[in-house]
PDB file of C-alpha atoms in Angstrom:
ATOM      1  CA  MET A   1       0.026  -0.155   0.217  1.00 93.00           C
ATOM      2  CA  LYS A   2       1.191   3.450  -0.873  1.00 96.00           C
ATOM      3  CA  ILE A   3       0.685   6.067   2.177  1.00 98.00           C
ATOM      4  CA  ASP A   4       0.832   9.664   1.396  1.00 97.00           C
ATOM      5  CA  PHE A   5       1.058  12.494   3.722  1.00 97.00           C
ATOM      6  CA  TYR A   6      -0.110  15.991   2.319  1.00 95.00           C
ATOM      7  CA  VAL A   7       1.386  18.897   5.249  1.00 94.00           C
ATOM      8  CA  LEU A   8       0.026  22.036   4.724  1.00 92.00           C
ATOM      9  CA  HIS A   9       1.339  24.915   5.873  1.00 89.00           C
ATOM     10  CA  THR A  10      -2.001  26.718   7.013  1.00 82.00           C
ATOM     11  CA  ASP A  11      -4.358  26.427  10.208  1.00 80.00           C
ATOM     12  CA  SER A  12      -7.624  26.615   8.300  1.00 79.00           C
ATOM     13  CA  ARG A  13      -9.238  23.461   7.829  1.00 81.00           C
ATOM     14  CA  GLN A  14     -11.485  25.406   4.927  1.00 82.00           C
ATOM     15  CA  LYS A  15      -8.353  25.570   3.123  1.00 85.00           C
ATOM     16  CA  SER A  16      -7.118  21.885   3.645  1.00 87.00           C
ATOM     17  CA  HIS A  17     -10.796  21.161   2.662  1.00 87.00           C
ATOM     18  CA  LEU A  18     -10.241  23.112  -0.668  1.00 89.00           C
ATOM     19  CA  PHE A  19      -6.488  21.576  -0.985  1.00 92.00           C
ATOM     20  CA  ALA A  20      -8.811  18.225  -1.136  1.00 91.00           C
ATOM     21  CA  CYS A  21     -10.998  18.764  -3.708  1.00 89.00           C
ATOM     22  CA  HIS A  22      -8.164  19.965  -6.217  1.00 90.00           C
ATOM     23  CA  LEU A  23      -5.975  16.523  -5.277  1.00 92.00           C
ATOM     24  CA  LEU A  24      -9.404  14.986  -5.867  1.00 91.00           C
ATOM     25  CA  GLU A  25      -9.676  16.524  -9.170  1.00 89.00           C
ATOM     26  CA  GLN A  26      -6.364  15.766 -10.141  1.00 89.00           C
ATOM     27  CA  LEU A  27      -6.721  12.159  -8.914  1.00 90.00           C
ATOM     28  CA  TYR A  28      -9.992  11.722 -10.671  1.00 88.00           C
ATOM     29  CA  LEU A  29      -9.863  13.737 -13.713  1.00 83.00           C
ATOM     30  CA  GLU A  30      -5.918  12.967 -14.932  1.00 84.00           C
ATOM     31  CA  GLN A  31      -5.430   9.729 -13.778  1.00 86.00           C
ATOM     32  CA  GLN A  32      -9.154   8.244 -13.334  1.00 87.00           C
ATOM     33  CA  LYS A  33      -9.107   6.594 -10.093  1.00 88.00           C
ATOM     34  CA  THR A  34     -12.080   5.577  -7.656  1.00 91.00           C
ATOM     35  CA  ILE A  35     -11.674   7.473  -4.462  1.00 93.00           C
ATOM     36  CA  PHE A  36     -13.434   7.083  -0.778  1.00 94.00           C
ATOM     37  CA  ILE A  37     -13.399   9.767   1.457  1.00 95.00           C
ATOM     38  CA  HIS A  38     -13.607   8.976   5.027  1.00 96.00           C
ATOM     39  CA  VAL A  39     -14.399  12.029   7.692  1.00 96.00           C
ATOM     40  CA  ASN A  40     -15.714  12.045  11.122  1.00 94.00           C
ATOM     41  CA  THR A  41     -19.661  12.544  10.851  1.00 95.00           C
ATOM     42  CA  ARG A  42     -22.950  12.888   8.601  1.00 94.00           C
ATOM     43  CA  ASP A  43     -22.032  17.189   9.136  1.00 94.00           C
ATOM     44  CA  ASP A  44     -18.394  16.221   7.841  1.00 93.00           C
ATOM     45  CA  ALA A  45     -19.398  14.633   4.927  1.00 93.00           C
ATOM     46  CA  GLU A  46     -22.396  16.938   4.054  1.00 93.00           C
ATOM     47  CA  ARG A  47     -20.058  19.951   3.877  1.00 92.00           C
ATOM     48  CA  LEU A  48     -17.671  18.352   1.991  1.00 92.00           C
ATOM     49  CA  ASP A  49     -20.418  17.697  -0.337  1.00 91.00           C
ATOM     50  CA  ALA A  50     -21.461  20.994  -0.816  1.00 90.00           C
ATOM     51  CA  LEU A  51     -17.989  21.780  -1.008  1.00 90.00           C
ATOM     52  CA  LEU A  52     -17.254  19.767  -4.046  1.00 88.00           C
ATOM     53  CA  TRP A  53     -20.247  21.221  -5.437  1.00 86.00           C
ATOM     54  CA  THR A  54     -19.179  24.734  -5.895  1.00 85.00           C
ATOM     55  CA  TYR A  55     -15.369  24.742  -5.010  1.00 78.00           C
ATOM     56  CA  ARG A  56     -15.173  25.216  -9.112  1.00 78.00           C
ATOM     57  CA  ASP A  57     -17.555  27.232 -11.253  1.00 76.00           C
ATOM     58  CA  ASP A  58     -16.054  25.532 -14.753  1.00 79.00           C
ATOM     59  CA  GLY A  59     -15.902  21.547 -13.361  1.00 71.00           C
ATOM     60  CA  PHE A  60     -17.994  18.663 -11.606  1.00 76.00           C
ATOM     61  CA  LEU A  61     -16.321  15.894  -9.465  1.00 83.00           C
ATOM     62  CA  PRO A  62     -19.073  12.833  -9.960  1.00 81.00           C
ATOM     63  CA  HIS A  63     -19.314  11.915  -6.085  1.00 85.00           C
ATOM     64  CA  HIS A  64     -22.168  11.867  -3.710  1.00 81.00           C
ATOM     65  CA  LEU A  65     -22.319  10.239   0.097  1.00 88.00           C
ATOM     66  CA  PHE A  66     -21.636   6.972   0.631  1.00 87.00           C
ATOM     67  CA  SER A  67     -24.318   4.491   1.802  1.00 73.00           C
ATOM     68  CA  SER A  68     -24.798   0.708   1.338  1.00 59.00           C
ATOM     69  CA  ALA A  69     -27.941   1.584  -0.725  1.00 55.00           C
ATOM     70  CA  SER A  70     -25.866   3.451  -3.382  1.00 57.00           C
ATOM     71  CA  GLU A  71     -23.058   0.507  -3.857  1.00 61.00           C
ATOM     72  CA  ASP A  72     -25.496  -0.586  -6.696  1.00 64.00           C
ATOM     73  CA  HIS A  73     -24.544   2.570  -8.749  1.00 68.00           C
ATOM     74  CA  PRO A  74     -21.541   4.073  -7.297  1.00 76.00           C
ATOM     75  CA  ALA A  75     -19.942   7.458  -7.962  1.00 83.00           C
ATOM     76  CA  PRO A  76     -16.404   7.703  -8.687  1.00 88.00           C
ATOM     77  CA  ILE A  77     -15.990   9.514  -5.664  1.00 90.00           C
ATOM     78  CA  GLN A  78     -17.684   8.475  -2.639  1.00 92.00           C
ATOM     79  CA  ILE A  79     -17.640  10.085   0.855  1.00 93.00           C
ATOM     80  CA  GLY A  80     -18.558   8.251   3.633  1.00 93.00           C
ATOM     81  CA  PHE A  81     -18.353   7.935   7.688  1.00 92.00           C
ATOM     82  CA  GLY A  82     -19.020   5.152  10.162  1.00 84.00           C
ATOM     83  CA  GLU A  83     -19.779   2.609   7.246  1.00 84.00           C
ATOM     84  CA  THR A  84     -17.328   0.423   5.545  1.00 87.00           C
ATOM     85  CA  PRO A  85     -17.127   0.741   1.616  1.00 87.00           C
ATOM     86  CA  LEU A  86     -18.526  -2.673   0.193  1.00 79.00           C
ATOM     87  CA  LYS A  87     -16.530  -2.135  -3.458  1.00 79.00           C
ATOM     88  CA  LYS A  88     -13.087  -1.741  -3.715  1.00 81.00           C
ATOM     89  CA  HIS A  89     -11.566   1.865  -4.477  1.00 86.00           C
ATOM     90  CA  ALA A  90      -8.354   2.501  -5.770  1.00 92.00           C
ATOM     91  CA  ILE A  91      -7.904   5.305  -2.916  1.00 95.00           C
ATOM     92  CA  LEU A  92      -8.702   6.453   0.506  1.00 96.00           C
ATOM     93  CA  LEU A  93      -8.510  10.185   1.412  1.00 97.00           C
ATOM     94  CA  ASN A  94      -8.732   9.916   4.953  1.00 97.00           C
ATOM     95  CA  LEU A  95     -10.218  12.918   6.410  1.00 95.00           C
ATOM     96  CA  SER A  96     -11.310  12.006   9.785  1.00 95.00           C
ATOM     97  CA  THR A  97      -9.215  12.298  13.158  1.00 95.00           C
ATOM     98  CA  THR A  98      -8.319   8.566  13.551  1.00 95.00           C
ATOM     99  CA  ILE A  99      -7.368   5.653  11.202  1.00 96.00           C
ATOM    100  CA  PRO A 100     -10.748   3.994   9.722  1.00 95.00           C
ATOM    101  CA  THR A 101     -10.861  -0.144  10.385  1.00 94.00           C
ATOM    102  CA  PHE A 102     -11.335  -0.786   6.532  1.00 95.00           C
ATOM    103  CA  TYR A 103      -7.975   0.863   5.378  1.00 96.00           C
ATOM    104  CA  THR A 104      -6.041  -1.767   4.224  1.00 94.00           C
ATOM    105  CA  GLN A 105      -8.617  -2.488   1.148  1.00 93.00           C
ATOM    106  CA  PHE A 106      -6.751   0.226  -0.537  1.00 95.00           C
ATOM    107  CA  ASP A 107      -3.806   0.174  -2.836  1.00 94.00           C
ATOM    108  CA  HIS A 108      -3.399   4.106  -1.819  1.00 96.00           C
ATOM    109  CA  LEU A 109      -3.988   6.315   1.290  1.00 97.00           C
ATOM    110  CA  ILE A 110      -3.965   9.938   1.444  1.00 97.00           C
ATOM    111  CA  GLU A 111      -3.903  11.803   4.757  1.00 97.00           C
ATOM    112  CA  ILE A 112      -4.453  15.653   4.639  1.00 94.00           C
ATOM    113  CA  VAL A 113      -2.411  17.691   8.086  1.00 92.00           C
ATOM    114  CA  PHE A 114      -2.787  21.261   8.470  1.00 89.00           C
ATOM    115  CA  THR A 115      -1.061  23.145  11.252  1.00 87.00           C
ATOM    116  CA  ASP A 116      -3.790  23.036  13.997  1.00 87.00           C
ATOM    117  CA  PRO A 117      -1.819  21.780  17.276  1.00 91.00           C
ATOM    118  CA  LEU A 118      -4.647  19.352  17.879  1.00 91.00           C
ATOM    119  CA  MET A 119      -4.658  17.936  14.452  1.00 91.00           C
ATOM    120  CA  GLN A 120      -0.986  17.819  13.879  1.00 93.00           C
ATOM    121  CA  GLN A 121      -0.873  15.358  17.383  1.00 96.00           C
ATOM    122  CA  LEU A 122      -3.802  12.965  16.123  1.00 95.00           C
ATOM    123  CA  ALA A 123      -1.733  12.904  12.597  1.00 96.00           C
ATOM    124  CA  ARG A 124       1.147  11.711  14.185  1.00 96.00           C
ATOM    125  CA  GLU A 125      -0.339   9.228  16.108  1.00 97.00           C
ATOM    126  CA  ARG A 126      -2.281   8.325  12.960  1.00 97.00           C
ATOM    127  CA  TYR A 127       1.779   8.563  11.069  1.00 97.00           C
ATOM    128  CA  LYS A 128       3.387   6.014  14.331  1.00 97.00           C
ATOM    129  CA  GLN A 129       0.901   3.414  13.709  1.00 97.00           C
ATOM    130  CA  TYR A 130       1.128   3.163   9.865  1.00 97.00           C
ATOM    131  CA  ARG A 131       4.713   2.895  10.347  1.00 97.00           C
ATOM    132  CA  ASP A 132       4.718   0.692  13.570  1.00 97.00           C
ATOM    133  CA  GLN A 133       2.772  -1.704  10.934  1.00 96.00           C
ATOM    134  CA  GLY A 134       5.786  -1.845   8.279  1.00 96.00           C
ATOM    135  CA  TYR A 135       4.352   1.113   5.675  1.00 96.00           C
ATOM    136  CA  GLU A 136       6.605   3.077   4.201  1.00 95.00           C
ATOM    137  CA  ILE A 137       5.247   6.849   3.971  1.00 97.00           C
ATOM    138  CA  ASN A 138       5.836   9.632   1.716  1.00 97.00           C
ATOM    139  CA  THR A 139       5.696  12.774   3.279  1.00 96.00           C
ATOM    140  CA  ILE A 140       4.618  16.190   1.078  1.00 95.00           C
ATOM    141  CA  LYS A 141       5.112  19.645   2.906  1.00 93.00           C
ATOM    142  CA  LEU A 142       2.863  22.245   0.306  1.00 88.00           C
ATOM    143  CA  LYS A 143       1.545  25.782   1.163  1.00 75.00           C
ATOM    144  CA  ALA A 144      -1.859  25.283   1.384  1.00 54.00           C
ATOM    145  CA  ASP A 145      -2.239  27.744  -2.078  1.00 58.00           C
ATOM    146  CA  GLU A 146       0.040  25.055  -4.130  1.00 54.00           C
ATOM    147  CA  HIS A 147      -2.072  22.792  -6.174  1.00 51.00           C
ATOM    148  CA  ASP A 148       1.164  21.104  -8.111  1.00 45.00           C
TER     149      ASP A 148
END
């Protein structure tokens, strides 16, 4: 499994989510990857869903909120919380504060970290857990408005 930690030089969750939208666009449009986004709560999922609809005027990323009922006709990008996806996706974008129990079913795991002290501490704990399980981790440090 490939694991990437994007460390953003911003203390804004909103800017980190805008970066996530750009990254999703790159992964889906340029690489045609299917992506499962894991968040903490339904509110987080709904906020990200709304952001994906509005963050760019001239584009669209096919996505929807995950539910086991939607698995018959899944969108290439799904946003979930609390449920395990039943079908395989290429990439897991973990925007939650914990490691999802199902993370090993993905080929590529992406974590986005911003400079809030609590979020950084939680990210360090996830990083250590992945490393302790033998995964090699790639760390990419960026300013939040860098896109390439």
